[in-house]
Amino acid sequence: MSATFINSWSERQVSGASSFSITLSLTAGNSAVLIGSQDKGSPLPTSVVTDGGTGSDAFTLTSVTGTSASSFRYFVYFLPTLSDTRTGVTLTWASGVPFADAFLWQFSGLASPVLDAGVVGTGSGSGDVSTSSTGTLASADEFAVVYGCSAVEILAVPSPWTSDGRIPDTGSRGGHQILTANTAIQGTVTNDSGEYVVVAATFKGASGTDVLMPQIWM
C-alpha cells in the first residue's frame, strides 16, 4: 500500500478556555497528525487525546516544536496507530490560554509510520513564505502536511500542496501532499502580512529506513 489521505478538520479554542476539541471521524488502524499554534507565553498542552470509542489514544509531541520571535508557540503531535474508531481529538492545557488552533489529518497506507522530516519557517512579511528544506527524504512514499498561522491571516496554501481549508477567526490554514519521490520539499503558505509561522512535516513507513544488503553465496 502507499500513503493515502483520508480526511482532515480544524478548530480553534475560545479565548481564555483551557481545552478545545476537533470533531473528525477516525478509523482504527489509521494514523493521525495534529499541527497547531498558541500564544508564545503559555506552556504546551498537557494532553492531546482521542474522543469516542473504547478508552483513548494519546498523541505524542514530536521534536517539531518551538516559538516565533514575538507571538506564537507551534507544535506537532503524532499518533501512529488509532486503537479504535474515534470521533475526534481534544487538546487540554493546565489553564486557560489567550488563543490556540490546530489542524488534524488522518492518513493510512504506511506500515508503522514515523516522522521523517519536520521543518519550520518564521518571520514577518507578505506573500509566499516557506519553511527551510527537508533535504532528501528517506522514502519515495510519504504523507506530508503543512500548517501556517499569522498575526493577520494566511491567504492560501499554494500548489503543489492541496489546501485543507481555513480556520475561522484565526485565519490559519493547512494542507497536505502525497509524496511519490524522495526529493526535498518545503512547506509554503501565502501570508497577508505581519508575523507568521509555517510548519511542514513528512511521515514515512518504518520500513523506509531499511537498507537491503546483497546476499553472498558461498
Coordinates of N, CA and C in Angstrom, one line a residue:
M1 N 0.8 -1.2 0.0 CA 0.0 0.0 0.0 C 0.9 1.2 0.0
S2 N 0.3 2.4 -0.4 CA 1.0 3.6 -0.4 C 0.2 4.6 0.5
A3 N 0.9 5.7 0.8 CA 0.3 6.7 1.7 C -1.0 7.2 1.1
T4 N -2.0 7.3 1.9 CA -3.4 7.7 1.4 C -4.0 8.8 2.4
F5 N -4.4 9.9 1.9 CA -5.1 10.9 2.7 C -6.5 10.4 2.9
I6 N -7.0 10.5 4.1 CA -8.3 10.1 4.5 C -9.2 11.3 4.7
N7 N -8.9 12.1 5.6 CA -9.8 13.3 5.9 C -9.0 14.3 6.8
S8 N -9.6 15.5 7.0 CA -9.0 16.4 7.9 C -10.0 17.4 8.4
W9 N -9.7 18.0 9.5 CA -10.6 19.1 10.0 C -9.8 20.0 10.9
S10 N -10.3 21.1 11.3 CA -9.6 22.1 12.1 C -10.5 22.8 13.1
E11 N -10.0 23.4 14.1 CA -10.8 24.1 15.1 C -9.9 25.1 15.8
R12 N -10.6 26.0 16.5 CA -9.9 27.0 17.3 C -10.4 26.9 18.8
Q13 N -9.6 27.4 19.7 CA -10.1 27.5 21.1 C -10.8 28.8 21.3
V14 N -11.8 28.8 22.2 CA -12.4 30.0 22.6 C -11.5 30.7 23.6
S15 N -11.3 32.0 23.4 CA -10.3 32.8 24.1 C -10.4 32.6 25.6
G16 N -9.3 32.2 26.3 CA -9.3 32.0 27.7 C -9.7 30.6 28.2
A17 N -10.2 29.7 27.2 CA -10.5 28.4 27.6 C -9.3 27.5 27.8
S18 N -9.4 26.4 28.5 CA -8.3 25.5 28.7 C -8.3 24.3 27.9
S19 N -9.3 24.1 27.0 CA -9.4 23.0 26.1 C -10.3 23.3 24.9
F20 N -10.1 22.5 23.8 CA -11.0 22.5 22.7 C -10.9 21.2 22.0
S21 N -11.9 20.9 21.2 CA -12.0 19.6 20.5 C -12.1 19.8 19.0
I22 N -11.6 18.9 18.3 CA -11.7 18.8 16.8 C -12.5 17.6 16.5
T23 N -13.7 17.7 15.9 CA -14.5 16.6 15.6 C -14.2 16.1 14.2
L24 N -13.8 14.8 14.2 CA -13.4 14.1 12.9 C -13.5 12.6 13.1
S25 N -14.2 12.0 12.1 CA -14.3 10.5 12.1 C -13.0 9.9 11.9
L26 N -12.5 9.1 12.8 CA -11.2 8.5 12.8 C -11.4 6.9 12.9
T27 N -10.6 6.2 12.1 CA -10.8 4.8 11.9 C -9.7 4.0 12.6
A28 N -10.0 2.9 13.3 CA -9.0 2.1 13.9 C -8.0 1.6 12.9
G29 N -6.7 1.6 13.2 CA -5.6 1.2 12.4 C -5.0 2.3 11.6
N30 N -5.7 3.4 11.4 CA -5.1 4.6 10.6 C -4.2 5.4 11.5
S31 N -3.6 6.4 10.9 CA -2.7 7.3 11.6 C -3.2 8.7 11.6
A32 N -2.8 9.5 12.6 CA -3.3 10.9 12.7 C -2.1 11.8 13.1
V33 N -2.1 13.0 12.5 CA -1.1 14.0 12.9 C -1.9 15.4 13.1
L34 N -1.4 16.1 14.1 CA -2.0 17.4 14.5 C -0.9 18.4 14.6
I35 N -1.2 19.6 13.9 CA -0.3 20.7 14.0 C -1.1 21.9 14.4
G36 N -0.6 22.7 15.3 CA -1.3 23.9 15.7 C -0.3 24.9 16.3
S37 N -0.9 26.0 16.8 CA -0.2 27.1 17.4 C -1.0 27.7 18.6
Q38 N -0.3 28.4 19.4 CA -0.9 29.1 20.5 C -0.1 30.3 20.8
D39 N -0.5 31.1 21.9 CA 0.3 32.2 22.3 C 1.7 31.8 22.8
K40 N 2.7 32.5 22.5 CA 4.1 32.2 22.9 C 4.2 32.0 24.4
G41 N 3.5 32.8 25.2 CA 3.8 32.9 26.6 C 3.2 31.7 27.4
S42 N 2.3 30.9 26.8 CA 1.7 29.8 27.6 C 2.4 28.5 27.3
P43 N 2.4 27.6 28.3 CA 3.1 26.3 28.1 C 2.2 25.4 27.1
L44 N 2.8 24.4 26.6 CA 2.2 23.5 25.6 C 1.0 22.7 26.3
P45 N 0.1 22.1 25.5 CA -1.0 21.4 26.1 C -0.4 20.3 27.0
T46 N -1.2 20.0 28.0 CA -0.8 18.9 28.9 C -1.2 17.5 28.4
S47 N -2.2 17.5 27.5 CA -2.6 16.3 26.8 C -3.3 16.6 25.5
V48 N -3.1 15.6 24.5 CA -3.8 15.6 23.3 C -4.3 14.2 23.1
V49 N -5.6 14.0 23.3 CA -6.1 12.6 23.3 C -7.3 12.5 22.4
T50 N -7.6 11.2 22.0 CA -8.8 11.0 21.2 C -10.1 11.0 22.0
D51 N -11.2 11.2 21.3 CA -12.5 11.1 21.9 C -13.3 10.0 21.3
G52 N -14.2 9.4 22.0 CA -15.1 8.3 21.5 C -14.4 7.0 21.5
G53 N -15.1 5.9 21.3 CA -14.6 4.6 21.3 C -14.3 4.1 22.6
T54 N -13.5 3.0 22.7 CA -13.1 2.4 24.0 C -11.8 2.9 24.4
G55 N -11.8 3.5 25.7 CA -10.5 4.1 26.1 C -10.2 5.3 25.3
S56 N -8.9 5.6 25.2 CA -8.5 6.8 24.4 C -7.0 6.5 24.0
D57 N -6.6 7.2 22.9 CA -5.3 7.2 22.4 C -4.6 8.5 22.7
A58 N -3.4 8.5 23.2 CA -2.7 9.8 23.5 C -1.7 10.1 22.3
F59 N -1.8 11.3 21.8 CA -0.8 11.7 20.8 C 0.5 12.0 21.5
T60 N 1.6 11.9 20.8 CA 3.0 12.2 21.3 C 3.5 13.5 20.7
L61 N 4.0 14.3 21.5 CA 4.7 15.6 20.9 C 5.9 15.2 20.2
T62 N 6.1 15.6 19.0 CA 7.3 15.3 18.2 C 8.4 16.4 18.5
S63 N 9.5 16.3 17.9 CA 10.6 17.2 18.1 C 10.3 18.5 17.4
V64 N 9.2 18.6 16.6 CA 8.9 19.8 15.8 C 8.1 20.7 16.7
T65 N 8.7 21.5 17.5 CA 8.0 22.5 18.4 C 9.0 23.6 18.7
G66 N 8.4 24.8 18.9 CA 9.3 25.9 19.1 C 8.4 27.2 19.2
T67 N 9.1 28.4 19.0 CA 8.4 29.6 19.1 C 8.9 30.6 18.0
S68 N 8.0 31.5 17.7 CA 8.4 32.6 16.7 C 9.0 33.7 17.5
A69 N 9.4 34.8 16.9 CA 10.0 35.9 17.5 C 9.2 36.6 18.6
S70 N 7.9 36.7 18.4 CA 7.1 37.5 19.3 C 5.8 36.8 19.8
S71 N 5.1 36.1 18.9 CA 3.7 35.8 19.2 C 3.4 34.4 19.4
F72 N 4.0 33.4 18.6 CA 3.5 32.1 18.5 C 4.4 31.0 19.1
R73 N 3.7 30.0 19.7 CA 4.3 28.7 20.0 C 3.6 27.7 19.2
Y74 N 4.4 26.9 18.4 CA 3.9 25.9 17.5 C 4.2 24.5 18.0
F75 N 3.4 23.5 17.5 CA 3.6 22.2 17.9 C 3.1 21.2 16.9
V76 N 3.7 20.0 16.9 CA 3.3 18.9 16.0 C 3.2 17.6 16.9
Y77 N 2.0 17.1 17.0 CA 1.7 15.9 17.7 C 1.3 14.7 16.7
F78 N 1.7 13.5 17.1 CA 1.5 12.4 16.1 C 1.0 11.2 16.9
L79 N 0.1 10.4 16.2 CA -0.5 9.2 16.7 C -0.3 8.1 15.6
P80 N 0.7 7.2 15.7 CA 1.0 6.3 14.6 C -0.2 5.4 14.3
T81 N -0.9 4.9 15.3 CA -2.0 3.9 15.1 C -3.1 4.2 16.0
L82 N -4.3 4.4 15.5 CA -5.5 4.5 16.2 C -6.0 3.1 16.7
S83 N -6.2 3.0 18.0 CA -6.6 1.6 18.5 C -8.0 1.3 18.4
D84 N -8.9 2.3 18.1 CA -10.3 2.1 18.0 C -10.9 3.2 17.1
T85 N -12.1 3.0 16.7 CA -12.8 4.1 15.9 C -13.1 5.3 16.9
R86 N -12.8 6.5 16.4 CA -12.9 7.7 17.3 C -13.7 8.7 16.6
T87 N -14.1 9.7 17.5 CA -15.0 10.8 17.0 C -14.2 12.1 16.9
G88 N -13.0 12.2 17.3 CA -12.2 13.4 17.3 C -11.1 13.4 18.3
V89 N -10.6 14.6 18.6 CA -9.4 14.8 19.4 C -9.6 16.0 20.3
T90 N -9.2 15.9 21.6 CA -9.3 17.1 22.5 C -7.9 17.5 22.9
L91 N -7.6 18.8 22.9 CA -6.4 19.4 23.4 C -6.7 20.0 24.7
T92 N -5.9 19.8 25.7 CA -6.1 20.4 27.1 C -4.9 21.0 27.6
W93 N -5.0 22.2 28.2 CA -3.9 23.0 28.8 C -4.2 23.0 30.3
A94 N -3.1 23.3 31.1 CA -3.2 23.3 32.5 C -4.1 24.4 33.0
S95 N -4.2 25.5 32.2 CA -5.0 26.6 32.5 C -5.4 27.3 31.2
G96 N -6.3 28.3 31.2 CA -6.7 28.9 30.0 C -5.6 29.6 29.3
V97 N -5.7 29.6 27.9 CA -4.7 30.3 27.1 C -5.4 31.3 26.2
P98 N -4.7 32.4 25.9 CA -5.4 33.5 25.1 C -5.9 33.1 23.8
F99 N -5.1 32.2 23.1 CA -5.6 31.7 21.8 C -4.9 30.4 21.4
A100 N -5.5 29.6 20.6 CA -4.9 28.4 20.1 C -5.8 27.9 19.0
D101 N -5.1 27.2 18.0 CA -5.9 26.5 17.0 C -5.1 25.3 16.5
A102 N -5.7 24.4 15.7 CA -5.0 23.3 15.2 C -5.7 22.6 14.0
F103 N -4.9 22.0 13.2 CA -5.4 21.1 12.1 C -5.1 19.7 12.5
L104 N -6.1 18.8 12.1 CA -5.9 17.4 12.4 C -6.1 16.6 11.0
W105 N -5.2 15.8 10.7 CA -5.2 15.0 9.5 C -5.2 13.5 9.8
Q106 N -5.9 12.7 9.0 CA -5.9 11.3 9.1 C -5.4 10.7 7.8
F107 N -4.5 9.7 7.9 CA -4.0 9.0 6.7 C -3.8 7.5 7.0
S108 N -3.6 6.8 5.9 CA -3.4 5.4 6.0 C -2.3 4.9 5.0
G109 N -2.0 3.6 5.0 CA -1.2 3.1 3.9 C 0.3 3.0 4.2
L110 N 0.8 3.5 5.4 CA 2.2 3.4 5.8 C 2.3 2.4 7.0
A111 N 3.2 1.4 6.8 CA 3.4 0.5 7.9 C 4.2 1.1 9.0
S112 N 3.7 1.1 10.3 CA 4.4 1.6 11.4 C 5.0 3.0 11.1
P113 N 4.2 3.9 10.8 CA 4.7 5.3 10.4 C 5.4 6.0 11.5
V114 N 6.4 6.8 11.0 CA 7.2 7.6 11.9 C 7.5 8.9 11.2
L115 N 7.8 9.9 12.0 CA 8.2 11.2 11.5 C 9.5 11.1 10.7
D116 N 9.5 11.6 9.5 CA 10.8 11.6 8.7 C 11.4 13.0 8.8
A117 N 10.7 14.0 8.4 CA 11.3 15.4 8.4 C 10.3 16.4 8.9
G118 N 10.8 17.3 9.7 CA 10.0 18.4 10.2 C 10.7 19.7 10.0
V119 N 10.2 20.7 9.4 CA 10.8 21.9 9.1 C 9.9 23.1 9.4
V120 N 10.5 24.2 9.6 CA 9.8 25.4 10.1 C 10.3 26.7 9.4
G121 N 9.4 27.6 9.2 CA 9.8 29.0 8.8 C 9.1 30.0 9.6
T122 N 9.9 31.0 10.1 CA 9.2 32.1 10.9 C 9.8 33.4 10.4
G123 N 9.0 34.4 10.6 CA 9.5 35.7 10.2 C 8.3 36.7 10.1
S124 N 8.5 37.8 9.3 CA 7.4 38.8 9.2 C 7.5 39.2 7.7
G125 N 6.3 39.3 7.1 CA 6.3 39.8 5.7 C 5.0 39.3 5.0
S126 N 4.9 39.6 3.8 CA 3.7 39.2 3.0 C 4.1 38.4 1.8
G127 N 3.1 37.8 1.2 CA 3.3 36.9 0.0 C 3.6 35.5 0.4
D128 N 4.2 34.7 -0.5 CA 4.5 33.3 -0.2 C 5.7 33.3 0.8
V129 N 5.5 32.5 1.8 CA 6.6 32.3 2.8 C 6.7 30.8 3.1
S130 N 8.0 30.4 3.3 CA 8.3 29.0 3.3 C 9.1 28.5 4.5
T131 N 9.1 27.2 4.7 CA 10.0 26.6 5.7 C 11.3 26.4 5.1
S132 N 12.3 26.0 5.8 CA 13.5 25.5 5.3 C 13.3 24.2 4.5
S133 N 14.3 23.7 3.8 CA 14.1 22.5 3.0 C 14.2 21.2 3.9
T134 N 13.5 20.2 3.6 CA 13.6 18.9 4.3 C 14.9 18.2 4.1
G135 N 15.5 18.6 3.0 CA 16.6 17.7 2.5 C 16.0 16.5 1.9
T136 N 16.9 15.6 1.3 CA 16.4 14.4 0.7 C 15.7 13.5 1.7
L137 N 14.5 13.1 1.3 CA 13.6 12.3 2.2 C 14.1 10.8 2.3
A138 N 13.7 10.1 3.3 CA 14.1 8.7 3.5 C 13.4 7.8 2.6
S139 N 12.2 8.2 2.1 CA 11.4 7.3 1.3 C 10.7 8.0 0.2
A140 N 10.3 7.3 -0.9 CA 9.6 7.8 -2.0 C 8.1 7.6 -1.8
D141 N 7.7 7.3 -0.6 CA 6.2 7.1 -0.3 C 6.0 7.7 1.1
E142 N 5.6 9.0 1.1 CA 5.4 9.6 2.4 C 4.1 10.5 2.4
F143 N 3.6 10.7 3.6 CA 2.5 11.7 3.7 C 3.0 12.9 4.3
A144 N 2.7 14.1 3.7 CA 3.2 15.4 4.2 C 2.1 16.3 4.5
V145 N 2.3 17.2 5.5 CA 1.3 18.2 5.9 C 2.0 19.5 6.1
V146 N 1.2 20.6 5.9 CA 1.7 21.9 6.1 C 0.7 22.7 6.9
Y147 N 1.2 23.6 7.7 CA 0.3 24.5 8.5 C 0.9 25.9 8.6
G148 N 0.1 26.9 8.4 CA 0.6 28.3 8.6 C -0.3 29.1 9.4
C149 N 0.3 29.9 10.3 CA -0.5 30.9 11.1 C 0.1 32.2 11.0
S150 N -0.7 33.3 11.3 CA -0.2 34.6 11.0 C -0.8 35.6 12.0
A151 N -0.1 36.7 12.2 CA -0.7 37.8 13.1 C -1.9 38.4 12.4
V152 N -2.0 38.3 11.1 CA -3.1 38.8 10.3 C -4.0 37.7 9.8
E153 N -3.5 37.0 8.7 CA -4.2 35.9 8.1 C -3.3 35.2 7.1
I154 N -3.5 33.9 7.0 CA -2.9 33.2 5.9 C -3.9 33.1 4.8
L155 N -3.5 33.6 3.6 CA -4.5 33.8 2.5 C -4.7 32.5 1.7
A156 N -3.6 31.6 1.6 CA -3.7 30.5 0.7 C -2.7 29.5 1.0
V157 N -2.9 28.2 0.6 CA -1.9 27.2 0.6 C -1.6 26.8 -0.9
P158 N -0.5 27.3 -1.5 CA -0.3 27.2 -2.9 C 0.1 25.7 -3.3
S159 N -0.1 25.4 -4.6 CA 0.4 24.2 -5.2 C 1.9 24.1 -5.0
P160 N 2.4 22.9 -4.8 CA 1.8 21.6 -5.0 C 1.0 21.0 -3.8
W161 N 0.8 21.8 -2.8 CA 0.0 21.4 -1.7 C -1.5 21.4 -2.0
T162 N -2.2 20.5 -1.5 CA -3.7 20.5 -1.5 C -4.2 21.2 -0.3
S163 N -4.9 22.3 -0.5 CA -5.4 23.0 0.7 C -6.5 22.3 1.4
D164 N -6.4 22.3 2.8 CA -7.4 21.7 3.6 C -8.3 22.7 4.3
G165 N -8.2 24.0 3.9 CA -9.1 25.0 4.4 C -8.5 26.0 5.4
R166 N -9.4 26.8 5.9 CA -9.0 27.9 6.7 C -9.8 27.8 8.1
I167 N -9.1 28.2 9.2 CA -9.8 28.2 10.5 C -10.4 29.5 10.7
P168 N -11.7 29.6 10.9 CA -12.4 30.9 11.1 C -11.8 31.6 12.3
D169 N -11.8 32.9 12.2 CA -11.4 33.8 13.2 C -9.8 33.9 13.4
T170 N -9.1 32.8 13.4 CA -7.7 32.8 13.5 C -7.0 33.0 12.1
G171 N -7.6 32.6 11.1 CA -7.1 32.7 9.7 C -5.9 31.8 9.4
S172 N -5.7 30.8 10.2 CA -4.7 29.8 9.9 C -5.2 28.9 8.8
R173 N -4.2 28.3 8.1 CA -4.6 27.3 7.0 C -3.7 26.1 7.1
G174 N -4.2 25.0 6.5 CA -3.4 23.8 6.4 C -3.6 23.1 5.0
G175 N -2.7 22.2 4.8 CA -2.7 21.4 3.5 C -1.9 20.1 3.6
H176 N -2.0 19.3 2.6 CA -1.3 18.0 2.6 C -0.8 17.7 1.2
Q177 N 0.1 16.7 1.1 CA 0.6 16.2 -0.1 C 0.8 14.7 0.1
I178 N 0.7 13.9 -1.0 CA 1.1 12.5 -1.0 C 2.4 12.6 -1.9
L179 N 3.5 12.2 -1.2 CA 4.8 12.3 -1.9 C 5.2 10.9 -2.5
T180 N 5.6 11.0 -3.8 CA 5.9 9.8 -4.5 C 7.4 9.8 -5.0
A181 N 8.2 10.7 -4.5 CA 9.6 10.8 -4.7 C 10.3 11.2 -3.4
N182 N 11.5 10.9 -3.3 CA 12.2 11.3 -2.0 C 12.9 12.7 -2.2
T183 N 12.5 13.4 -3.2 CA 13.0 14.8 -3.4 C 12.7 15.7 -2.2
A184 N 13.6 16.6 -1.9 CA 13.4 17.5 -0.8 C 12.2 18.4 -1.1
I185 N 11.5 18.8 -0.1 CA 10.3 19.7 -0.2 C 10.4 20.8 0.8
Q186 N 9.6 21.8 0.6 CA 9.4 22.9 1.6 C 7.9 23.1 1.8
G187 N 7.5 23.6 3.0 CA 6.2 24.0 3.2 C 6.0 25.4 2.9
T188 N 4.9 25.8 2.1 CA 4.7 27.2 1.7 C 3.3 27.6 1.9
V189 N 3.1 28.7 2.4 CA 1.7 29.3 2.5 C 1.8 30.8 2.1
T190 N 0.7 31.4 1.8 CA 0.7 32.8 1.4 C 0.2 33.7 2.6
N191 N 1.1 34.5 3.1 CA 0.8 35.4 4.3 C 0.2 36.7 3.8
D192 N -0.8 37.2 4.5 CA -1.3 38.6 4.3 C -0.2 39.6 4.7
S193 N 0.2 39.6 5.9 CA 1.2 40.5 6.4 C 1.5 40.2 7.9
G194 N 2.5 40.7 8.4 CA 2.8 40.5 9.8 C 3.6 39.3 10.1
E195 N 3.7 39.0 11.4 CA 4.5 37.8 11.8 C 3.8 36.5 11.4
Y196 N 4.6 35.5 11.1 CA 4.0 34.2 10.6 C 4.8 33.0 11.1
V197 N 4.2 31.9 11.1 CA 4.9 30.6 11.3 C 4.4 29.6 10.2
V198 N 5.3 28.9 9.6 CA 5.0 27.8 8.6 C 5.6 26.6 9.1
V199 N 4.9 25.5 9.2 CA 5.4 24.2 9.7 C 5.0 23.1 8.7
A200 N 6.0 22.3 8.3 CA 5.7 21.1 7.5 C 6.3 19.9 8.1
A201 N 5.6 18.8 7.9 CA 6.1 17.5 8.5 C 5.8 16.4 7.5
T202 N 6.8 15.4 7.3 CA 6.5 14.3 6.5 C 6.6 13.0 7.3
F203 N 5.9 12.0 6.9 CA 5.8 10.7 7.6 C 6.1 9.6 6.7
K204 N 6.9 8.7 7.1 CA 7.3 7.5 6.3 C 6.9 6.2 7.0
G205 N 6.8 5.1 6.3 CA 6.7 3.8 6.9 C 8.1 3.5 7.6
A206 N 8.0 2.8 8.7 CA 9.3 2.5 9.4 C 10.2 1.7 8.5
S207 N 9.7 1.0 7.5 CA 10.5 0.2 6.6 C 11.3 1.1 5.7
G208 N 10.9 2.4 5.6 CA 11.7 3.3 4.8 C 13.1 3.5 5.2
T209 N 13.4 3.1 6.4 CA 14.8 3.2 6.9 C 15.6 1.9 6.6
D210 N 15.0 0.9 6.1 CA 15.7 -0.4 5.9 C 16.6 -0.2 4.7
V211 N 17.8 -0.9 4.8 CA 18.7 -0.9 3.7 C 18.9 -2.4 3.3
L212 N 18.6 -2.8 2.1 CA 18.8 -4.2 1.7 C 20.2 -4.4 1.3
M213 N 20.8 -5.5 2.0 CA 22.2 -5.8 1.7 C 22.2 -7.0 0.7
P214 N 23.2 -7.0 -0.2 CA 23.2 -8.2 -1.1 C 23.6 -9.5 -0.4
Q215 N 23.0 -10.6 -0.9 CA 23.4 -11.9 -0.4 C 24.7 -12.3 -1.0
I216 N 25.5 -13.0 -0.2 CA 26.7 -13.5 -0.7 C 26.6 -15.0 -0.6
W217 N 26.6 -15.7 -1.8 CA 26.5 -17.1 -1.8 C 27.9 -17.8 -1.8
M218 N 28.0 -18.7 -0.9 CA 29.3 -19.4 -0.6 C 29.3 -20.7 -1.5

